[in-house]
Coordinates of C-alpha atoms (C1' of nucleotides) in Angstrom, one line a residue:
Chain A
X1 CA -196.9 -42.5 -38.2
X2 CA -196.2 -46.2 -39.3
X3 CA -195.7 -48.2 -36.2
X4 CA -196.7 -47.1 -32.5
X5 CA -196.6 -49.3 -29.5
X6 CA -199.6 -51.4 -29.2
X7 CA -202.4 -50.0 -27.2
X8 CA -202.0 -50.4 -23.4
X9 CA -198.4 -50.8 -24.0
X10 CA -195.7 -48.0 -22.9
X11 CA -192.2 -47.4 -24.0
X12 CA -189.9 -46.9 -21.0
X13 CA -187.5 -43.7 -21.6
X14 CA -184.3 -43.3 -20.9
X15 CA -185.1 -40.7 -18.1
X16 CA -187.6 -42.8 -16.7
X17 CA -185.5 -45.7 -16.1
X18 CA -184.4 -44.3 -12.8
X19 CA -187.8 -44.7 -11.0
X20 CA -187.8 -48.7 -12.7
X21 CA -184.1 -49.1 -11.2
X22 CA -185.3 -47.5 -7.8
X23 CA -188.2 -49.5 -6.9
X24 CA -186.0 -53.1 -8.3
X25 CA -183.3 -51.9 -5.8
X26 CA -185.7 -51.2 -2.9
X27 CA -187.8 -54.5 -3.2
X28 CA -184.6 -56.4 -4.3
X29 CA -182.8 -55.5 -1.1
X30 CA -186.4 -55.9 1.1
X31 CA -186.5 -59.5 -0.4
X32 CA -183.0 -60.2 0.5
X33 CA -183.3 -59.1 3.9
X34 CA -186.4 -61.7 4.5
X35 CA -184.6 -64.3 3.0
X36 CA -186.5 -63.8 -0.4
X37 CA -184.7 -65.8 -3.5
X38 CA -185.3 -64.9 -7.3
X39 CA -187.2 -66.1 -9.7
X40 CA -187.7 -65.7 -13.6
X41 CA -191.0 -67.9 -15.3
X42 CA -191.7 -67.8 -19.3
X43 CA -193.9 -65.3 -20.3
X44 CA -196.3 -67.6 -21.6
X45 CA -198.1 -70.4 -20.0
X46 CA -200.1 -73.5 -21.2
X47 CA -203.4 -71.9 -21.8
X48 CA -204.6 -74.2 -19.1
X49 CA -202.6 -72.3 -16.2
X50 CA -204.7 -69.5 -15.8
X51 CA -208.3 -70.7 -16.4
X52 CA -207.5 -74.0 -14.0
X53 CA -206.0 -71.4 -10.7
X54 CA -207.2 -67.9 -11.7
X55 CA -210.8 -69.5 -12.4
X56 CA -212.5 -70.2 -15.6
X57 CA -215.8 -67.6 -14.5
X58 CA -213.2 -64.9 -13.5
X59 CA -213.0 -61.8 -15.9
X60 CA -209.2 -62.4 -16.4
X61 CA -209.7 -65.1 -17.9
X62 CA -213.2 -65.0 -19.5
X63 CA -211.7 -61.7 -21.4
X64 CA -208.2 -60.8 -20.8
X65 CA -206.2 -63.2 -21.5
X66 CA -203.9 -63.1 -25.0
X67 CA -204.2 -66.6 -25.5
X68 CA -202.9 -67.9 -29.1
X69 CA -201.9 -71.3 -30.7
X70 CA -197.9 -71.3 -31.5
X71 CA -196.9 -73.2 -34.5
X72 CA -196.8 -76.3 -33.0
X73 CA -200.8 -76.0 -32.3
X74 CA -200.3 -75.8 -28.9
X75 CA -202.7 -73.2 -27.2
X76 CA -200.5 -70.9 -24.9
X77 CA -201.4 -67.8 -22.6
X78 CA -199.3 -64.8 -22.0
X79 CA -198.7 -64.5 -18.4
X80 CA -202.1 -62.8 -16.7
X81 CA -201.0 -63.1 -13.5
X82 CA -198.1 -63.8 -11.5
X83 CA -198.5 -66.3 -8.8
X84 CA -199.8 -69.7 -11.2
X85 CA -196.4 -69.7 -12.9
X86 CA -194.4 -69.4 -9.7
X87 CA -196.7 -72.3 -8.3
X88 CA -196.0 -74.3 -11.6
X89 CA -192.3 -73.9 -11.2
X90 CA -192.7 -74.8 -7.2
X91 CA -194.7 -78.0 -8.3
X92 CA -192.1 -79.1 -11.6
X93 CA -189.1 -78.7 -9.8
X94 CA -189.8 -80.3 -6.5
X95 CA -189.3 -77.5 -4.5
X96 CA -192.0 -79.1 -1.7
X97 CA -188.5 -80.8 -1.1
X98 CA -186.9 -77.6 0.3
X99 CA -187.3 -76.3 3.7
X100 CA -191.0 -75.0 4.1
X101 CA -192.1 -72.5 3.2
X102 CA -190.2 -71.6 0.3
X103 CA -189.7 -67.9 -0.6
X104 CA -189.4 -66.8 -3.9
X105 CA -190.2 -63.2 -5.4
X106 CA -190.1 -62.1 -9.4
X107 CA -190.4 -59.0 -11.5
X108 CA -192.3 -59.8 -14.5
X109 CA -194.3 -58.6 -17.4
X110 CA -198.0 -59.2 -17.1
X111 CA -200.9 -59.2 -20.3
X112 CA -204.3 -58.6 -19.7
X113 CA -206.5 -57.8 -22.7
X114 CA -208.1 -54.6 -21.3
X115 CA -209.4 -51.3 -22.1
X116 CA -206.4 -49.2 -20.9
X117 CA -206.3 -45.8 -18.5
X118 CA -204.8 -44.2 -16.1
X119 CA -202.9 -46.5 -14.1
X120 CA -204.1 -50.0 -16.2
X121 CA -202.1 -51.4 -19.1
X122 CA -202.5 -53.9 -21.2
X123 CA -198.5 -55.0 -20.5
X124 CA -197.8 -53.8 -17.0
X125 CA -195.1 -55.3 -14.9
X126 CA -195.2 -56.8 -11.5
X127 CA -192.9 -56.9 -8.5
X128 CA -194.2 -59.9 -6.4
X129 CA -193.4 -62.7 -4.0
X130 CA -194.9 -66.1 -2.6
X131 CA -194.4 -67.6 0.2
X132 CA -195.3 -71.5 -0.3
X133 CA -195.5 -74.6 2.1
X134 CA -196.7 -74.0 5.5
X135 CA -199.9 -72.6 6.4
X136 CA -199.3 -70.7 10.0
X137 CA -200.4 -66.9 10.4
X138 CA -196.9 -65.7 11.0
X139 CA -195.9 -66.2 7.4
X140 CA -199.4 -64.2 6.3
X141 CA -198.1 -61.5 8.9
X142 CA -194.6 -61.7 7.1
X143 CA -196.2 -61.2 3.6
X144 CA -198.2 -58.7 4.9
X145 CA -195.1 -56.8 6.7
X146 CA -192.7 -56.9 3.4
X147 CA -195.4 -55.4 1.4
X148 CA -195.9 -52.9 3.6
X149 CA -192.3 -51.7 4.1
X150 CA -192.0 -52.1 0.1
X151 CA -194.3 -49.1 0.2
X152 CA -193.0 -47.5 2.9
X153 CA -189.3 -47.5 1.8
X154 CA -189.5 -46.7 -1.2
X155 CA -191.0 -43.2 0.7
X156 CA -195.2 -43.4 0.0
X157 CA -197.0 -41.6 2.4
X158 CA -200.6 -41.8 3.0
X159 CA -201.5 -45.2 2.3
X160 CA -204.2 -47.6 3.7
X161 CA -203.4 -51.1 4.2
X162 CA -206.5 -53.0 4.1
X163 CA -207.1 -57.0 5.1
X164 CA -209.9 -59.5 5.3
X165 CA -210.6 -63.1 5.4
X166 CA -212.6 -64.9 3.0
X167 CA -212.7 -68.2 4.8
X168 CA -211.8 -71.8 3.2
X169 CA -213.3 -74.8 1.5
X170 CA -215.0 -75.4 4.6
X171 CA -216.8 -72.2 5.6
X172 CA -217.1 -70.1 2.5
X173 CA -219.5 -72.2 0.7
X174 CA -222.2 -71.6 4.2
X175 CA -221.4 -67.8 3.8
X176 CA -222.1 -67.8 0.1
X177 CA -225.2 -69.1 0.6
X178 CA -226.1 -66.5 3.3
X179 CA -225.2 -64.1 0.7
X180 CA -227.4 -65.3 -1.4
X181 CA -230.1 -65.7 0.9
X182 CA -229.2 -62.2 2.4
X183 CA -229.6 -60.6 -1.4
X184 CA -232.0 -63.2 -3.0
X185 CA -234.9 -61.3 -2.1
X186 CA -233.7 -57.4 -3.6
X187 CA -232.2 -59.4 -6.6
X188 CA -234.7 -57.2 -8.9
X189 CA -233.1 -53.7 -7.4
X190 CA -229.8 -54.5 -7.8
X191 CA -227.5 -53.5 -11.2
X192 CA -227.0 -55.7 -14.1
X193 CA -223.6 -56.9 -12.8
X194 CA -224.6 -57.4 -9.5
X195 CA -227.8 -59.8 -10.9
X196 CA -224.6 -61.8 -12.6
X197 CA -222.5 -61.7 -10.0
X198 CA -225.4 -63.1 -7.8
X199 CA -225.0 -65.9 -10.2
X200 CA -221.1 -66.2 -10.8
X201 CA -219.2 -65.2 -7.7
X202 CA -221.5 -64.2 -5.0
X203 CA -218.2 -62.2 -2.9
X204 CA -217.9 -60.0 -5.6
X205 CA -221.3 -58.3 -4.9
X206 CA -219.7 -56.5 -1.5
X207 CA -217.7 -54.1 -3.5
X208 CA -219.8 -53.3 -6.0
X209 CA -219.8 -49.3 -6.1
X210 CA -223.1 -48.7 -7.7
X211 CA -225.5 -46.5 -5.6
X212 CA -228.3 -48.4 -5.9
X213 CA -226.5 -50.7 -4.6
X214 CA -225.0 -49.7 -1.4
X215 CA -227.7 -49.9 0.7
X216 CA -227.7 -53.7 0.5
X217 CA -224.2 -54.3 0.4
X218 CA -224.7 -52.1 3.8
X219 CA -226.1 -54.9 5.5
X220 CA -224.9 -57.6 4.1
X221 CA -223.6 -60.4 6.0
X222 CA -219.7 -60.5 7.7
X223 CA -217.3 -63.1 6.2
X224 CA -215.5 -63.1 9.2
X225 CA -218.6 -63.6 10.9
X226 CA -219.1 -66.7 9.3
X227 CA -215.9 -68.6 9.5
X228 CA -214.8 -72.1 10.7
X229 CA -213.5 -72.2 13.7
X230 CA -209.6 -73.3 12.1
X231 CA -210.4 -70.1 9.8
X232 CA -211.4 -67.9 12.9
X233 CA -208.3 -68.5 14.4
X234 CA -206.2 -67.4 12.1
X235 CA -207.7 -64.2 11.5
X236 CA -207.1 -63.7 15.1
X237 CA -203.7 -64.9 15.2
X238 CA -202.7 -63.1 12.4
X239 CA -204.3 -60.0 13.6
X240 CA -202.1 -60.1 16.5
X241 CA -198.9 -60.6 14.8
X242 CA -199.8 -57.0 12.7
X243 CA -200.1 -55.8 16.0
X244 CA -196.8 -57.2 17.4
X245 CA -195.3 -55.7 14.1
X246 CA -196.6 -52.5 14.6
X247 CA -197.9 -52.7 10.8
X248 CA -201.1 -50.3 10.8
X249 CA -204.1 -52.2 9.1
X250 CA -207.4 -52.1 8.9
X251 CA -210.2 -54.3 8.2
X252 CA -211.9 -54.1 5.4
X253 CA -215.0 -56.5 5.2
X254 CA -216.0 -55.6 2.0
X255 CA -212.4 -56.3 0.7
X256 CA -212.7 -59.5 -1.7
X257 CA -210.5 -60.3 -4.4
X258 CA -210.8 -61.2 -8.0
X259 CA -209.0 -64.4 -8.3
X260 CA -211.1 -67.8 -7.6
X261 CA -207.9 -69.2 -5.7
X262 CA -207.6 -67.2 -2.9
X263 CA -208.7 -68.5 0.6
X264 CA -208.9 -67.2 4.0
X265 CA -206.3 -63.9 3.9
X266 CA -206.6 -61.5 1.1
X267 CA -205.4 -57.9 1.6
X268 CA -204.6 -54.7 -0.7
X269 CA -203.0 -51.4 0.2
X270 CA -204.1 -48.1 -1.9
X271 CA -203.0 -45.1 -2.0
X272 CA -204.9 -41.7 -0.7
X273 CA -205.7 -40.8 -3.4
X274 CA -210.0 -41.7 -4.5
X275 CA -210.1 -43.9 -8.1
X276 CA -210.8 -46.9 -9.4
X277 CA -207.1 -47.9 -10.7
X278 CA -205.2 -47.3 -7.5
X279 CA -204.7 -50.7 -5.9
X280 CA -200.6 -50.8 -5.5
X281 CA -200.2 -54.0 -3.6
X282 CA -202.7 -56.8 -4.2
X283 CA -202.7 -60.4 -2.1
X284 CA -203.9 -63.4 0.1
X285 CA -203.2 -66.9 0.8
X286 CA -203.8 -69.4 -1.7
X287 CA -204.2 -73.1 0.3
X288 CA -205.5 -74.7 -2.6
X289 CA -203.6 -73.8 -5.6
X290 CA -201.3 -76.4 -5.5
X291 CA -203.3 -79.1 -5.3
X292 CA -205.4 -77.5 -8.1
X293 CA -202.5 -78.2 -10.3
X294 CA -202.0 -81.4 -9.1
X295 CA -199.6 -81.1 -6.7
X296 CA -200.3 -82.7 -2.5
X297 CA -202.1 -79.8 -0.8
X298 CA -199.9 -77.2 -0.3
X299 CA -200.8 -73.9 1.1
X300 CA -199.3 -70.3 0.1
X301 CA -199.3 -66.9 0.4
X302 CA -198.2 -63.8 -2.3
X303 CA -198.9 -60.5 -3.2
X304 CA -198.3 -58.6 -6.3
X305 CA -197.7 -55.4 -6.8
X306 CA -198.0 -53.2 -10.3
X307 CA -194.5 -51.1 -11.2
X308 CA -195.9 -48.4 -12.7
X309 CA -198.5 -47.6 -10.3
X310 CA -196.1 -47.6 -7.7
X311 CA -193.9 -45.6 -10.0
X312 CA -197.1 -43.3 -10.6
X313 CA -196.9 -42.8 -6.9
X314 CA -193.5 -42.0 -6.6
X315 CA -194.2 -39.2 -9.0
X316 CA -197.3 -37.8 -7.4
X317 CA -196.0 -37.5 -4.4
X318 CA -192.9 -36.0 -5.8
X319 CA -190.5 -38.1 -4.0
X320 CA -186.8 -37.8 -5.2
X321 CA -185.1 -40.8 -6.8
X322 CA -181.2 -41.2 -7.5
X323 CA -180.4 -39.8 -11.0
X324 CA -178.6 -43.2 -13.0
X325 CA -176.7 -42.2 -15.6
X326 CA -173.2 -40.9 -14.9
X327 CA -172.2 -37.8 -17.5
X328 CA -169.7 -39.0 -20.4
X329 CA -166.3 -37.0 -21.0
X330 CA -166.8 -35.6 -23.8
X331 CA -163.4 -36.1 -26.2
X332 CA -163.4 -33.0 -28.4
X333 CA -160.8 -33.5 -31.3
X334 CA -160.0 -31.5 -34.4
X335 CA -158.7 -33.3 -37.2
X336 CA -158.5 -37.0 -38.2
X337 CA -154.9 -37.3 -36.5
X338 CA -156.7 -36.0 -33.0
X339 CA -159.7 -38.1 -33.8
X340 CA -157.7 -41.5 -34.2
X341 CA -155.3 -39.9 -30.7
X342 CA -159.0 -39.9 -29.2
X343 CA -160.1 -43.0 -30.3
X344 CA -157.6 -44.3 -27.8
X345 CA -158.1 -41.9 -25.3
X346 CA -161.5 -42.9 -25.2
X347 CA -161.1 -46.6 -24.6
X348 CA -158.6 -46.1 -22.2
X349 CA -160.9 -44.3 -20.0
X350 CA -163.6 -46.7 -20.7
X351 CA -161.7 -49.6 -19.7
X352 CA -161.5 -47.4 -16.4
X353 CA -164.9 -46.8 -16.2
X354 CA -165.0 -43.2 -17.5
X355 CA -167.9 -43.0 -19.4
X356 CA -166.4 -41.0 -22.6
X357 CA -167.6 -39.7 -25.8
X358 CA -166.0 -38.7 -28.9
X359 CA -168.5 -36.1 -31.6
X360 CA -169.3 -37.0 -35.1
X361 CA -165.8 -35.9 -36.4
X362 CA -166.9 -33.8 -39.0
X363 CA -168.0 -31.2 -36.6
X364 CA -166.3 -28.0 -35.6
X365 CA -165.0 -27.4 -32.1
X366 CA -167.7 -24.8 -31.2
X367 CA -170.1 -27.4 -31.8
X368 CA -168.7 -30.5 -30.3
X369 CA -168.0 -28.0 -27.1
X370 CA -171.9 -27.0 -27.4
X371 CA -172.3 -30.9 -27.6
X372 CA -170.6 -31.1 -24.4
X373 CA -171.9 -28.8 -22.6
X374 CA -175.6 -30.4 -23.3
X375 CA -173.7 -33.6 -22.4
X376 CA -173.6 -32.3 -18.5
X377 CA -170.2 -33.7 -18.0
X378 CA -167.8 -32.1 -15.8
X379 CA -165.0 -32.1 -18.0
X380 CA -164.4 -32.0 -21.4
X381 CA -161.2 -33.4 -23.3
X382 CA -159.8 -31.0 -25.9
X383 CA -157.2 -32.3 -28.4
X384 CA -155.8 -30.6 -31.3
X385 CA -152.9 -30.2 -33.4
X386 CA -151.2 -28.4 -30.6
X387 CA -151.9 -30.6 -28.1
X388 CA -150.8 -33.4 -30.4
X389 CA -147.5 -31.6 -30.7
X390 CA -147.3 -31.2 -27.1
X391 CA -148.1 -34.4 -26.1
X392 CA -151.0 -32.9 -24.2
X393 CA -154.4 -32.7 -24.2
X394 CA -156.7 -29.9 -22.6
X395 CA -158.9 -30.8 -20.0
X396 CA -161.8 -28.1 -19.2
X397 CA -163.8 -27.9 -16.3
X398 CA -167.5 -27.3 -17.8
X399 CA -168.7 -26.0 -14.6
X400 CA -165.5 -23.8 -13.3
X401 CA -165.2 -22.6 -17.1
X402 CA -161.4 -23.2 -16.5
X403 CA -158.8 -25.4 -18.3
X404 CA -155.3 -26.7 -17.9
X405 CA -153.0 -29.2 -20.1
X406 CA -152.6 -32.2 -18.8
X407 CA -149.9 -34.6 -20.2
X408 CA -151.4 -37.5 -22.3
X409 CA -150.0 -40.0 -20.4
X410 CA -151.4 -38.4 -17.4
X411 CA -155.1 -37.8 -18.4
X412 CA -156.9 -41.4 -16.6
X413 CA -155.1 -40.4 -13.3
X414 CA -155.9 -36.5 -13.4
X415 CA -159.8 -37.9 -14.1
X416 CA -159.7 -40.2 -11.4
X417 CA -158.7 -38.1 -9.0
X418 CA -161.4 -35.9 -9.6
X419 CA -163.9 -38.6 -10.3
X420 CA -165.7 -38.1 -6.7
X421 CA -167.9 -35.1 -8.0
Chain B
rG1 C1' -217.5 -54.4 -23.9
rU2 C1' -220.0 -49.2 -22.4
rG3 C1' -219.7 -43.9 -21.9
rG4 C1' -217.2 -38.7 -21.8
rG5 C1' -213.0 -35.6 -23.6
rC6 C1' -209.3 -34.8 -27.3
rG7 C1' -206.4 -35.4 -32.1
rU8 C1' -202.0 -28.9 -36.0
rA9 C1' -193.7 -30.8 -36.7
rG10 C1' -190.0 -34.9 -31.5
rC11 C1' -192.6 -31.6 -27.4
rC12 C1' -195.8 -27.2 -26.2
rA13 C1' -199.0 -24.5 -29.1
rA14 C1' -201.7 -20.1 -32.4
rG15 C1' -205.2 -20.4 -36.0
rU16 C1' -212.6 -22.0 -35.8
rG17 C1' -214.4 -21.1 -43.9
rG18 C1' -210.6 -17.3 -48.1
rU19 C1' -204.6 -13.0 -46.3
rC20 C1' -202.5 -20.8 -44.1
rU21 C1' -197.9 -23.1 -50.3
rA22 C1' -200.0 -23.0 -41.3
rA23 C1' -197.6 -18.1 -36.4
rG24 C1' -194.7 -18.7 -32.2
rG25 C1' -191.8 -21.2 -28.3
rC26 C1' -188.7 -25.6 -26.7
rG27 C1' -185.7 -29.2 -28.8
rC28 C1' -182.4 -30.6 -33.1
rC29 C1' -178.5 -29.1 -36.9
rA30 C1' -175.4 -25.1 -38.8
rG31 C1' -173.2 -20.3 -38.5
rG32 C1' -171.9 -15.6 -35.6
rU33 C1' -164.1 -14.6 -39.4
rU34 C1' -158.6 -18.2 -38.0
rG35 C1' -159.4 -24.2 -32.2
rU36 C1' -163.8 -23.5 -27.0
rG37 C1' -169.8 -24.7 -24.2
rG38 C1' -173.7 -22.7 -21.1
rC39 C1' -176.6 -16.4 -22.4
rC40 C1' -177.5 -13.8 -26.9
rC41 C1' -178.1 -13.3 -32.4
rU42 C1' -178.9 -15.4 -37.5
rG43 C1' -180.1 -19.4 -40.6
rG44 C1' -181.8 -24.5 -41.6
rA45 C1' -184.3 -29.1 -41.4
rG46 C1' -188.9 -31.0 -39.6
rA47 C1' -196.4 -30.9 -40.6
rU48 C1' -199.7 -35.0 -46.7
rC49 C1' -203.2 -29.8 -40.0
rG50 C1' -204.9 -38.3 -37.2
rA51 C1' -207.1 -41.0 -41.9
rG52 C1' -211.0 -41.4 -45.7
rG53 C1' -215.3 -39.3 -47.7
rG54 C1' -218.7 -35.2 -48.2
rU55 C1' -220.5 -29.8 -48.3
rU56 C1' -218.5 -25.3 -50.7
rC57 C1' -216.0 -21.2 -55.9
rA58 C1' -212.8 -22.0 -51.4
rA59 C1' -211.8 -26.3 -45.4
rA60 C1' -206.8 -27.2 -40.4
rU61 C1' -211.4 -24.6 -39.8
rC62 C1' -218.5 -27.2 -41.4
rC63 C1' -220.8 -32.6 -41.8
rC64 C1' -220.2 -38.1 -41.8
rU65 C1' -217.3 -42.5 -41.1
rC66 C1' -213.1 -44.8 -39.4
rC67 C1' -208.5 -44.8 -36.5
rG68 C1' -205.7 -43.3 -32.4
rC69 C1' -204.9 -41.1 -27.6
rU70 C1' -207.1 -40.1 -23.0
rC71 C1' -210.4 -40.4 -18.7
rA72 C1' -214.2 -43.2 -16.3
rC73 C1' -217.2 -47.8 -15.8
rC74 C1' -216.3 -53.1 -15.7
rC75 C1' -212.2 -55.5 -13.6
rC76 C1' -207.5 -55.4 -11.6
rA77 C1' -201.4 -54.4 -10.2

RNA sequence: GUGGGCGUAGCCAAGUGGUCUAAGGCGCCAGGUUGUGGCCCUGGAGAUCGAGGGUUCAAAUCCCUCCGCUCACCCCA
């Protein structure tokens, strides 16, 4: 074969359009429903983007970004990541002016440079939504509810919804250095990532899943336990607001996330399924993002969530979506006279909204009636010389495996009125 | 980037050194007397057996290299 799609990349089928168009018309009408407005970024960023919010020390960056120089010699990035453009967009157009916080969500392709698998692409697309400008619990606990019910309504049973908080500016920096003091002295037992992450991102060495390990990570000290007291409560504030929403979490202390800009909130919700790739919702609060990019401080909160692992969901759990496509009418016609009657036939019904179909005309009835059949439609259109002389056509029920003429002129009512199904 | 599994037509798949100028099934196209589908029957198209090299009188079948797919790690949605 000449040309595939690129590795990590997938083709979506025609009959697996209807699980895309499902989950876009549940989160669509969940958004609306919160007060949730679109919004559409490029697919590429200034290069800087990503390393300035994600973090320059994070993997996403360090190795997954497609970054290129366009022909202009400026050094652009595909979009890794979903909530740096929508803060870029927040910060160009002045939307601090808007009432606070502003909601926005977006479907959008994302391009990480990895080693694909089950579940992990290198394009994969992402349903997500921010919440930016005002800091208070209650808008975590409304992030937090949305994605949730996202799951929930689109029928997933099963799943864990897992949160934590990571602190701030102010009280993370103490707890990384009890982390370090906590693992500085089994530094030479632990596994080669966890010696670098030691180094790089001390956090990340709580979910490290090697067995040699565990045993520290066991005893390792609490984030929560360490947080200032601004930090404290809003952990306990927006613990009781999952409460009051009756939204069944849990804590996860262990739960960190990869990004460098998330503070205080972070939370993820997985499906029952064990694996690595699983992770369908992914978010926190991200207070100093904005003001990274240069913006006054501005706190936020988002989550992302991956399309085709909840589509890969859907399908496990075999849960039914709506079929899309309506059958065409198939417009059987026998010789060019017929073909140029159906011709018109056809766009009349179109213009009604009949989905129709006329065969290759060189084909024989039996075969365009075989075409038909495989076409699914409920009726099929037959027009001949006879029915030509009659002024008729022949309209056959594929499924009663009866027919009748109906007069030409009378065809887009008779279809109408039997258009219900 | 590391490790495991796998690569025969659009899909599923038999074949593990000669009888393979590669079985079968699905799907596709055509036909089964004059204008009618779904079942059935017949025929056809479609494969440089992932690619290249090697061993051998002989390779889809053995060896090497590469490529691709896949699963897992890392990381993440």
């Amino acid at each position: 074969m000449l040309h595939k799609a690129p590795r990590g990349t997938a083709d979506v089928l025609p009959e697996e359009q209807k699980y895309w168009r499902y989950v876009e018309r549940q989160a669509v009408d969940l958004c609306r429903r919160f007060g949730f407005q679109r919004i559409d970024t490029p697919m590429f960023e200034a290069a800087g983007l990503f390393v300035r919010t994600v973090g320059g020390e994070t993997d996403i960056v360090q190795k997954e970004t497609y970054t290129f120089e366009d022909r202009g010699r400026d050094p652009l990035t595909l979009r890794a990541e979903g909530t740096a453009p929508v803060c870029r967009a927040y910060l160009e157009h002045g939307m601090s002016n808007l009432p606070q916080p502003v909601r926005l969500y977006y479907f959008c392709p994302i391009f990480r440079y990895e080693r694909p698998q089950a579940g992990r692409y290198r394009q994969h697309h992402q349903f997500g939504l921010e919440a930016i400008g005002d800091a208070d619990p209650t808008v975590d606990a409304e992030i937090i509810q949305i994605a949730w019910l996202l799951t929930q309504e689109l029928g997933l049973k099963g799943l864990s919804l897992s949160i934590n908080s990571i602190g701030d500016a102010q009280c993370r920096p103490g707890y990384l250095r009890e982390m370090k003091a906590y693992y500085q002295p089994h530094l030479e037992h632990l596994c080669v990532d966890c010696r670098t992450r030691y180094e790089n991102n001390p956090l990340r060495l709580l979910d490290c899943k090697q067995a040699t390990c565990q045993p520290y990570v066991g005893g390792a000290p609490v984030a929560t336990d360490h947080l200032c007291s601004e930090c404290k409560e809003h952990w306990t504030r927006l613990q009781d607001y999952l409460k009051l929403a009756g939204i069944p979490y849990q804590i996860s202390h262990r739960l960190v996330r990869g990004l460098d800009y998330y503070t205080r909130t972070v939370f993820e919700i997985q499906p029952p399924e064990e694996g690595g790739q699983s992770t369908i919702v992914g978010g926190g609060r991200y207070d100093g993002l904005i003001e990274a990019l240069g913006g006054r401080p501005t706190p936020g909160i988002g989550f992302g969530s991956g399309m085709e692992r909840l589509i890969l969901n859907l399908k496990r759990q075999e849960i039914l979506v709506p079929e899309e496509a309506s059958a065409p009418v198939v417009i059987a016609c026998l010789g060019e006279e017929a073909h140029t009657q159906g011709l018109k036939i056809a766009a009349e019904l179109r213009k009604a909204g009949i989905p129709a179909i006329i065969p290759p005309a060189s084909r024989s009835l039996r075969s365009q009636m075989r075409y038909a059949s495989a076409m699914q439609g409920r009726f099929t259109v037959i027009l001949g010389e006879n029915e030509l002389a009659r002024g008729a056509v022949v309209v056959r029920d594929m499924g009663a495996g009866t027919q009748e003429d109906v007069p030409a002129a009378g065809l887009l009512n008779y279809l109408l009125a039997r258009s219900s199904r």
